[in-house]
Amino acid sequence: MNGEINVLIVDDDLKCSKTLFDILKTKGYTSIMARSAEEAIARVEDYGVHIALIDLRLEGMSGLELMKEVKKRSPWTECILLTGYASQASAIEAVNLGAYGYVQKPYDVDQLLVNIRRAVEKRNAEEALRESEERFRQMAENIKEVFWMTDPKSAHIVYVSPAYETIWQRPIETLYEDPNKWIENVHEDDIDILKKNWKKHIQGYSTYEEFRILLPDGSIRWIANRSYPIKDEKGEIYRVTGIAEDITSNKIAIKERGELEAMLRQSQKMEAIGTLAGGIAHDFNNILSAVIGYTELSLMKVPRRADTSQRS
């Protein structure tokens, strides 16, 4: 890993610079030398400088002033000051201005290398943290669900993703100003379940709830919220985090599907009744036909009466 680290050596004493260059080379570092502040600034702009070793006394610009310029152009460059007359005051000032530390001349090689190694470790840790934060930012800003995190003791909002403004249609800043602001937009019939589940968080339970919110235009949206308590190494809950999503379209689809299913069931009932009525009518018609047929046969067997007009 040392081969990937560029170390800038800024010292107007060529002998000191060359000595440092040789020491670092044997340890696998890539070194760049500069003999003035102007040259050092140019090197910072031209190369990816990870560590800068800066002599405190330079002509035209002090080491502290140069460090400010280096930090301005490359905030993640770790600076170590080199001085032959270090005092506690100058050391404190250097650290306050962003220096990782300082090494006094004549150099203790082991101390110098330890400082460089620790500065590299600090820089790598910060770089890893920045990359992790960037990945989180990209995820949080691009998912359509609302990712949120709160402090359960104070109920203060720790983080809310930008999707809140899309779903709630209200600015995120209002939540940081007043953590209870969001619940003012919850439908009054659904507030109790949220308060009940919040108590469960304090007891260490994960929860799921569906509730309605009122938008500024008066319309209603359905929200599904999953939340989880986070515990520290002592087992105490120090964060509650969760994901909230808009399920209004699902609710509408379920309602419409229910209505369609009800219509289908009604249609099936009417079809069954029609089939039953048709069957009954058919059977009744068969019975009626038999009754009529037997009636006609019976009438045929009855003798006809003589015509009274013919008798007279």
mmCIF file of C-alpha atoms in Angstrom:
data_model
loop_
_atom_site.group_PDB
_atom_site.id
_atom_site.type_symbol
_atom_site.label_atom_id
_atom_site.label_comp_id
_atom_site.label_asym_id
_atom_site.label_seq_id
_atom_site.Cartn_x
_atom_site.Cartn_y
_atom_site.Cartn_z
ATOM 1 C CA MET A 1 0.000 0.000 0.000
ATOM 2 C CA ASN A 2 2.931 2.368 0.629
ATOM 3 C CA GLY A 3 3.651 2.386 -3.108
ATOM 4 C CA GLU A 4 0.288 4.071 -3.649
ATOM 5 C CA ILE A 5 1.101 6.939 -1.266
ATOM 6 C CA ASN A 6 2.577 10.144 -2.677
ATOM 7 C CA VAL A 7 4.590 12.148 -0.155
ATOM 8 C CA LEU A 8 5.446 15.762 -0.888
ATOM 9 C CA ILE A 9 8.676 16.992 0.766
ATOM 10 C CA VAL A 10 8.834 20.772 1.077
ATOM 11 C CA ASP A 11 12.198 22.038 2.370
ATOM 12 C CA ASP A 12 14.538 24.675 0.965
ATOM 13 C CA ASP A 13 17.466 22.692 2.367
ATOM 14 C CA LEU A 14 18.336 20.344 -0.489
ATOM 15 C CA LYS A 15 20.381 18.067 1.761
ATOM 16 C CA CYS A 16 17.469 17.564 4.185
ATOM 17 C CA SER A 17 15.047 16.977 1.307
ATOM 18 C CA LYS A 18 17.343 14.408 -0.292
ATOM 19 C CA THR A 19 17.776 12.604 3.022
ATOM 20 C CA LEU A 20 14.011 12.366 3.488
ATOM 21 C CA PHE A 21 13.588 11.307 -0.136
ATOM 22 C CA ASP A 22 16.033 8.406 0.306
ATOM 23 C CA ILE A 23 14.496 7.298 3.611
ATOM 24 C CA LEU A 24 10.988 7.220 2.192
ATOM 25 C CA LYS A 25 12.123 5.505 -0.988
ATOM 26 C CA THR A 26 13.541 2.588 1.014
ATOM 27 C CA LYS A 27 10.146 2.253 2.705
ATOM 28 C CA GLY A 28 8.267 2.094 -0.602
ATOM 29 C CA TYR A 29 6.788 5.602 -0.632
ATOM 30 C CA THR A 30 6.689 7.727 -3.773
ATOM 31 C CA SER A 31 8.267 11.065 -2.915
ATOM 32 C CA ILE A 32 8.058 14.451 -4.655
ATOM 33 C CA MET A 33 10.416 17.285 -3.705
ATOM 34 C CA ALA A 34 9.748 21.018 -3.674
ATOM 35 C CA ARG A 35 12.164 23.729 -2.515
ATOM 36 C CA SER A 36 9.708 26.634 -2.272
ATOM 37 C CA ALA A 37 6.099 27.318 -1.375
ATOM 38 C CA GLU A 38 5.224 28.176 -4.979
ATOM 39 C CA GLU A 39 6.756 24.934 -6.224
ATOM 40 C CA ALA A 40 4.943 22.990 -3.505
ATOM 41 C CA ILE A 41 1.569 24.468 -4.489
ATOM 42 C CA ALA A 42 2.233 23.535 -8.114
ATOM 43 C CA ARG A 43 3.103 19.965 -7.089
ATOM 44 C CA VAL A 44 -0.113 19.676 -5.073
ATOM 45 C CA GLU A 45 -2.128 20.780 -8.092
ATOM 46 C CA ASP A 46 -0.243 18.469 -10.478
ATOM 47 C CA TYR A 47 -0.065 15.316 -8.320
ATOM 48 C CA GLY A 48 -2.362 13.479 -5.986
ATOM 49 C CA VAL A 49 -0.490 14.300 -2.778
ATOM 50 C CA HIS A 50 -1.472 12.151 0.190
ATOM 51 C CA ILE A 51 1.076 13.347 2.765
ATOM 52 C CA ALA A 52 2.928 16.676 2.821
ATOM 53 C CA LEU A 53 6.077 17.100 4.921
ATOM 54 C CA ILE A 54 6.487 20.872 5.255
ATOM 55 C CA ASP A 55 9.425 22.731 6.761
ATOM 56 C CA LEU A 56 8.128 25.367 9.154
ATOM 57 C CA ARG A 57 10.626 27.981 7.931
ATOM 58 C CA LEU A 58 10.477 28.697 4.218
ATOM 59 C CA GLU A 59 11.503 31.787 2.312
ATOM 60 C CA GLY A 60 8.591 33.930 1.160
ATOM 61 C CA MET A 61 5.913 31.939 3.039
ATOM 62 C CA SER A 62 5.859 30.228 6.421
ATOM 63 C CA GLY A 63 5.162 26.540 6.726
ATOM 64 C CA LEU A 64 1.850 27.286 8.444
ATOM 65 C CA GLU A 65 0.744 29.563 5.610
ATOM 66 C CA LEU A 66 1.773 26.956 3.053
ATOM 67 C CA MET A 67 -0.178 24.314 4.939
ATOM 68 C CA LYS A 68 -3.295 26.496 4.662
ATOM 69 C CA GLU A 69 -2.797 26.753 0.909
ATOM 70 C CA VAL A 70 -2.245 23.005 0.588
ATOM 71 C CA LYS A 71 -5.416 22.285 2.580
ATOM 72 C CA LYS A 72 -7.338 24.769 0.470
ATOM 73 C CA ARG A 73 -6.371 22.969 -2.736
ATOM 74 C CA SER A 74 -6.354 19.431 -1.339
ATOM 75 C CA PRO A 75 -8.447 19.159 1.873
ATOM 76 C CA TRP A 76 -7.662 15.475 2.323
ATOM 77 C CA THR A 77 -3.873 15.866 2.233
ATOM 78 C CA GLU A 78 -2.399 15.211 5.691
ATOM 79 C CA CYS A 79 0.325 17.700 6.634
ATOM 80 C CA ILE A 80 3.244 17.053 8.980
ATOM 81 C CA LEU A 81 5.416 20.052 9.883
ATOM 82 C CA LEU A 82 9.191 19.804 10.105
ATOM 83 C CA THR A 83 10.889 22.164 12.505
ATOM 84 C CA GLY A 84 14.173 22.620 14.303
ATOM 85 C CA TYR A 85 12.820 25.010 16.882
ATOM 86 C CA ALA A 86 9.409 23.641 17.728
ATOM 87 C CA SER A 87 7.592 25.166 20.653
ATOM 88 C CA GLN A 88 4.366 24.103 22.305
ATOM 89 C CA ALA A 89 2.644 27.221 21.003
ATOM 90 C CA SER A 90 3.627 26.584 17.379
ATOM 91 C CA ALA A 91 2.656 22.908 17.703
ATOM 92 C CA ILE A 92 -0.800 23.820 19.045
ATOM 93 C CA GLU A 93 -1.246 26.402 16.322
ATOM 94 C CA ALA A 94 -0.260 23.883 13.651
ATOM 95 C CA VAL A 95 -2.711 21.274 14.940
ATOM 96 C CA ASN A 96 -5.489 23.878 15.191
ATOM 97 C CA LEU A 97 -4.866 24.795 11.582
ATOM 98 C CA GLY A 98 -5.252 21.178 10.479
ATOM 99 C CA ALA A 99 -1.763 19.655 10.754
ATOM 100 C CA TYR A 100 -1.597 15.981 11.625
ATOM 101 C CA GLY A 101 1.502 16.640 13.735
ATOM 102 C CA TYR A 102 5.091 17.786 13.642
ATOM 103 C CA VAL A 103 8.578 16.258 13.700
ATOM 104 C CA GLN A 104 11.561 18.047 15.168
ATOM 105 C CA LYS A 105 14.943 18.241 13.467
ATOM 106 C CA PRO A 106 17.281 16.390 13.548
ATOM 107 C CA TYR A 107 14.854 13.659 12.597
ATOM 108 C CA ASP A 108 14.258 10.537 14.567
ATOM 109 C CA VAL A 109 13.672 8.265 11.572
ATOM 110 C CA ASP A 110 11.455 5.848 13.489
ATOM 111 C CA GLN A 111 9.339 8.706 14.840
ATOM 112 C CA LEU A 112 9.072 10.233 11.371
ATOM 113 C CA LEU A 113 7.950 6.954 9.809
ATOM 114 C CA VAL A 114 5.438 6.336 12.606
ATOM 115 C CA ASN A 115 3.949 9.799 12.020
ATOM 116 C CA ILE A 116 3.720 9.176 8.287
ATOM 117 C CA ARG A 117 2.178 5.741 8.736
ATOM 118 C CA ARG A 118 -0.421 7.030 11.187
ATOM 119 C CA ALA A 119 -1.205 9.980 8.952
ATOM 120 C CA VAL A 120 -1.728 7.542 6.071
ATOM 121 C CA GLU A 121 -3.999 5.372 8.234
ATOM 122 C CA LYS A 122 -6.016 8.432 9.267
ATOM 123 C CA ARG A 123 -6.343 9.549 5.659
ATOM 124 C CA ASN A 124 -7.386 6.058 4.517
ATOM 125 C CA ALA A 125 -9.980 5.834 7.287
ATOM 126 C CA GLU A 126 -11.403 9.213 6.343
ATOM 127 C CA GLU A 127 -11.423 8.241 2.672
ATOM 128 C CA ALA A 128 -13.274 5.024 3.471
ATOM 129 C CA LEU A 129 -15.765 7.010 5.546
ATOM 130 C CA ARG A 130 -16.314 9.504 2.721
ATOM 131 C CA GLU A 131 -16.877 6.685 0.243
ATOM 132 C CA SER A 132 -19.332 5.026 2.618
ATOM 133 C CA GLU A 133 -21.178 8.306 3.149
ATOM 134 C CA GLU A 134 -21.265 8.905 -0.591
ATOM 135 C CA ARG A 135 -22.736 5.453 -1.230
ATOM 136 C CA PHE A 136 -25.329 6.083 1.464
ATOM 137 C CA ARG A 137 -26.125 9.511 0.006
ATOM 138 C CA GLN A 138 -26.577 8.078 -3.481
ATOM 139 C CA MET A 139 -28.844 5.337 -2.166
ATOM 140 C CA ALA A 140 -30.897 7.635 0.061
ATOM 141 C CA GLU A 141 -31.341 10.289 -2.607
ATOM 142 C CA ASN A 142 -32.396 7.879 -5.336
ATOM 143 C CA ILE A 143 -34.759 5.430 -3.654
ATOM 144 C CA LYS A 144 -38.431 6.390 -3.792
ATOM 145 C CA GLU A 145 -39.045 5.266 -0.203
ATOM 146 C CA VAL A 146 -38.374 7.527 2.785
ATOM 147 C CA PHE A 147 -35.448 6.387 4.909
ATOM 148 C CA TRP A 148 -35.498 7.945 8.380
ATOM 149 C CA MET A 149 -33.647 7.749 11.668
ATOM 150 C CA THR A 150 -34.482 9.226 15.080
ATOM 151 C CA ASP A 151 -33.093 9.451 18.597
ATOM 152 C CA PRO A 152 -35.671 7.626 20.770
ATOM 153 C CA LYS A 153 -34.686 9.487 23.944
ATOM 154 C CA SER A 154 -35.125 12.991 22.610
ATOM 155 C CA ALA A 155 -37.380 12.041 19.644
ATOM 156 C CA HIS A 156 -35.205 14.311 17.501
ATOM 157 C CA ILE A 157 -34.869 13.539 13.819
ATOM 158 C CA VAL A 158 -31.346 12.347 12.999
ATOM 159 C CA TYR A 159 -31.898 11.885 9.270
ATOM 160 C CA VAL A 160 -34.693 11.892 6.691
ATOM 161 C CA SER A 161 -34.113 11.115 3.016
ATOM 162 C CA PRO A 162 -35.229 13.531 0.262
ATOM 163 C CA ALA A 163 -38.154 11.269 -0.728
ATOM 164 C CA TYR A 164 -40.024 12.745 2.261
ATOM 165 C CA GLU A 165 -40.599 15.949 0.327
ATOM 166 C CA THR A 166 -41.981 13.978 -2.629
ATOM 167 C CA ILE A 167 -44.383 11.855 -0.596
ATOM 168 C CA TRP A 168 -45.407 14.258 2.189
ATOM 169 C CA GLN A 169 -45.065 17.303 -0.102
ATOM 170 C CA ARG A 170 -43.550 19.307 2.729
ATOM 171 C CA PRO A 171 -39.982 20.571 3.311
ATOM 172 C CA ILE A 172 -37.588 18.377 5.294
ATOM 173 C CA GLU A 173 -36.324 21.380 7.269
ATOM 174 C CA THR A 174 -39.605 21.482 9.191
ATOM 175 C CA LEU A 175 -38.836 18.044 10.669
ATOM 176 C CA TYR A 176 -35.433 19.084 11.968
ATOM 177 C CA GLU A 177 -36.990 22.192 13.484
ATOM 178 C CA ASP A 178 -39.884 20.279 15.039
ATOM 179 C CA PRO A 179 -39.616 16.451 15.115
ATOM 180 C CA ASN A 180 -43.357 16.133 15.817
ATOM 181 C CA LYS A 181 -44.292 18.137 12.749
ATOM 182 C CA TRP A 182 -44.849 15.111 10.523
ATOM 183 C CA ILE A 183 -47.440 13.562 12.822
ATOM 184 C CA GLU A 184 -49.593 16.690 12.451
ATOM 185 C CA ASN A 185 -50.222 15.522 8.885
ATOM 186 C CA VAL A 186 -51.369 12.034 9.932
ATOM 187 C CA HIS A 187 -55.073 11.275 9.720
ATOM 188 C CA GLU A 188 -56.583 11.672 13.191
ATOM 189 C CA ASP A 189 -58.001 8.133 13.108
ATOM 190 C CA ASP A 190 -54.496 6.675 12.650
ATOM 191 C CA ILE A 191 -52.498 8.617 15.251
ATOM 192 C CA ASP A 192 -53.171 6.206 18.108
ATOM 193 C CA ILE A 193 -51.563 3.244 16.352
ATOM 194 C CA LEU A 194 -48.413 5.289 15.701
ATOM 195 C CA LYS A 195 -48.160 6.303 19.348
ATOM 196 C CA LYS A 196 -48.725 2.707 20.397
ATOM 197 C CA ASN A 197 -45.982 1.429 18.093
ATOM 198 C CA TRP A 198 -43.565 4.113 19.276
ATOM 199 C CA LYS A 199 -43.858 2.645 22.769
ATOM 200 C CA LYS A 200 -42.988 -0.740 21.278
ATOM 201 C CA HIS A 201 -39.783 0.747 19.834
ATOM 202 C CA ILE A 202 -38.693 1.842 23.288
ATOM 203 C CA GLN A 203 -39.257 -1.737 24.435
ATOM 204 C CA GLY A 204 -37.083 -3.048 21.596
ATOM 205 C CA TYR A 205 -39.672 -4.296 19.104
ATOM 206 C CA SER A 206 -39.831 -3.811 15.342
ATOM 207 C CA THR A 207 -43.159 -2.586 14.007
ATOM 208 C CA TYR A 208 -45.212 -2.291 10.855
ATOM 209 C CA GLU A 209 -48.136 0.021 10.365
ATOM 210 C CA GLU A 210 -50.257 1.483 7.609
ATOM 211 C CA PHE A 211 -51.653 4.956 8.074
ATOM 212 C CA ARG A 212 -53.031 7.897 6.136
ATOM 213 C CA ILE A 213 -51.519 11.338 5.719
ATOM 214 C CA LEU A 214 -53.151 14.547 4.542
ATOM 215 C CA LEU A 215 -51.402 16.428 1.752
ATOM 216 C CA PRO A 216 -51.438 20.239 1.505
ATOM 217 C CA ASP A 217 -54.163 20.042 -1.166
ATOM 218 C CA GLY A 218 -56.386 18.023 1.161
ATOM 219 C CA SER A 219 -55.954 14.680 -0.623
ATOM 220 C CA ILE A 220 -55.062 11.504 1.262
ATOM 221 C CA ARG A 221 -52.145 9.136 0.840
ATOM 222 C CA TRP A 222 -51.629 5.739 2.409
ATOM 223 C CA ILE A 223 -48.209 5.093 3.990
ATOM 224 C CA ALA A 224 -46.673 1.752 4.949
ATOM 225 C CA ASN A 225 -43.954 2.160 7.568
ATOM 226 C CA ARG A 226 -41.474 -0.464 8.785
ATOM 227 C CA SER A 227 -39.276 0.545 11.698
ATOM 228 C CA TYR A 228 -36.554 -1.106 13.729
ATOM 229 C CA PRO A 229 -34.821 -0.238 17.023
ATOM 230 C CA ILE A 230 -31.001 -0.191 16.946
ATOM 231 C CA LYS A 231 -29.092 -1.196 20.078
ATOM 232 C CA ASP A 232 -25.585 -0.329 21.197
ATOM 233 C CA GLU A 233 -23.021 -2.736 22.630
ATOM 234 C CA LYS A 234 -24.733 -2.462 26.024
ATOM 235 C CA GLY A 235 -28.049 -3.534 24.558
ATOM 236 C CA GLU A 236 -29.604 -0.095 24.970
ATOM 237 C CA ILE A 237 -31.680 1.410 22.183
ATOM 238 C CA TYR A 238 -29.995 4.529 20.847
ATOM 239 C CA ARG A 239 -31.587 4.821 17.389
ATOM 240 C CA VAL A 240 -34.873 3.958 15.733
ATOM 241 C CA THR A 241 -34.709 3.664 11.971
ATOM 242 C CA GLY A 242 -37.256 2.809 9.340
ATOM 243 C CA ILE A 243 -38.533 2.971 5.785
ATOM 244 C CA ALA A 244 -41.828 4.556 4.786
ATOM 245 C CA GLU A 245 -43.378 4.109 1.344
ATOM 246 C CA ASP A 246 -46.424 5.378 -0.492
ATOM 247 C CA ILE A 247 -48.880 2.488 -0.971
ATOM 248 C CA THR A 248 -51.832 4.588 -2.117
ATOM 249 C CA SER A 249 -51.886 2.993 -5.582
ATOM 250 C CA ASN A 250 -51.844 -0.456 -3.977
ATOM 251 C CA LYS A 251 -54.739 0.492 -1.733
ATOM 252 C CA ILE A 252 -56.696 1.800 -4.715
ATOM 253 C CA ALA A 253 -55.892 -1.339 -6.684
ATOM 254 C CA ILE A 254 -57.015 -3.532 -3.787
ATOM 255 C CA LYS A 255 -60.224 -1.527 -3.437
ATOM 256 C CA GLU A 256 -60.926 -1.693 -7.157
ATOM 257 C CA ARG A 257 -60.113 -5.397 -7.188
ATOM 258 C CA GLY A 258 -62.485 -5.904 -4.250
ATOM 259 C CA GLU A 259 -65.209 -4.020 -6.070
ATOM 260 C CA LEU A 260 -64.619 -6.071 -9.208
ATOM 261 C CA GLU A 261 -64.658 -9.281 -7.188
ATOM 262 C CA ALA A 262 -67.929 -8.183 -5.551
ATOM 263 C CA MET A 263 -69.416 -7.418 -8.966
ATOM 264 C CA LEU A 264 -68.217 -10.784 -10.241
ATOM 265 C CA ARG A 265 -69.749 -12.574 -7.275
ATOM 266 C CA GLN A 266 -73.037 -10.718 -7.810
ATOM 267 C CA SER A 267 -72.945 -11.600 -11.496
ATOM 268 C CA GLN A 268 -72.281 -15.237 -10.632
ATOM 269 C CA LYS A 269 -75.194 -15.183 -8.178
ATOM 270 C CA MET A 270 -77.532 -13.739 -10.810
ATOM 271 C CA GLU A 271 -76.301 -16.302 -13.328
ATOM 272 C CA ALA A 272 -76.919 -19.086 -10.822
ATOM 273 C CA ILE A 273 -80.399 -17.746 -10.069
ATOM 274 C CA GLY A 274 -81.109 -17.480 -13.783
ATOM 275 C CA THR A 275 -79.912 -21.039 -14.340
ATOM 276 C CA LEU A 276 -82.004 -22.252 -11.408
ATOM 277 C CA ALA A 277 -85.058 -20.347 -12.621
ATOM 278 C CA GLY A 278 -84.582 -21.715 -16.126
ATOM 279 C CA GLY A 279 -84.303 -25.248 -14.760
ATOM 280 C CA ILE A 280 -87.392 -24.821 -12.617
ATOM 281 C CA ALA A 281 -89.346 -23.382 -15.537
ATOM 282 C CA HIS A 282 -88.218 -26.256 -17.735
ATOM 283 C CA ASP A 283 -89.245 -28.864 -15.148
ATOM 284 C CA PHE A 284 -92.530 -27.081 -14.474
ATOM 285 C CA ASN A 285 -93.208 -26.900 -18.195
ATOM 286 C CA ASN A 286 -92.622 -30.652 -18.455
ATOM 287 C CA ILE A 287 -95.017 -31.303 -15.597
ATOM 288 C CA LEU A 288 -97.583 -28.905 -17.039
ATOM 289 C CA SER A 289 -97.330 -30.583 -20.419
ATOM 290 C CA ALA A 290 -98.018 -33.966 -18.847
ATOM 291 C CA VAL A 291 -100.994 -32.603 -16.905
ATOM 292 C CA ILE A 292 -102.459 -31.033 -20.039
ATOM 293 C CA GLY A 293 -101.891 -34.250 -22.003
ATOM 294 C CA TYR A 294 -103.582 -36.467 -19.438
ATOM 295 C CA THR A 295 -106.417 -33.974 -19.126
ATOM 296 C CA GLU A 296 -107.049 -34.092 -22.841
ATOM 297 C CA LEU A 297 -107.007 -37.909 -22.790
ATOM 298 C CA SER A 298 -109.501 -37.956 -19.961
ATOM 299 C CA LEU A 299 -111.816 -35.587 -21.809
ATOM 300 C CA MET A 300 -111.712 -37.810 -24.828
ATOM 301 C CA LYS A 301 -113.061 -40.734 -22.749
ATOM 302 C CA VAL A 302 -116.062 -38.791 -21.439
ATOM 303 C CA PRO A 303 -119.254 -39.517 -23.596
ATOM 304 C CA ARG A 304 -120.663 -36.558 -25.358
ATOM 305 C CA ARG A 305 -124.219 -35.485 -24.438
ATOM 306 C CA ALA A 306 -126.944 -35.723 -27.101
ATOM 307 C CA ASP A 307 -127.915 -32.486 -28.719
ATOM 308 C CA THR A 308 -131.298 -31.472 -27.184
ATOM 309 C CA SER A 309 -132.356 -29.690 -30.322
ATOM 310 C CA GLN A 310 -132.074 -32.899 -32.345
ATOM 311 C CA ARG A 311 -134.162 -34.861 -29.743
ATOM 312 C CA SER A 312 -137.099 -32.517 -30.049
#
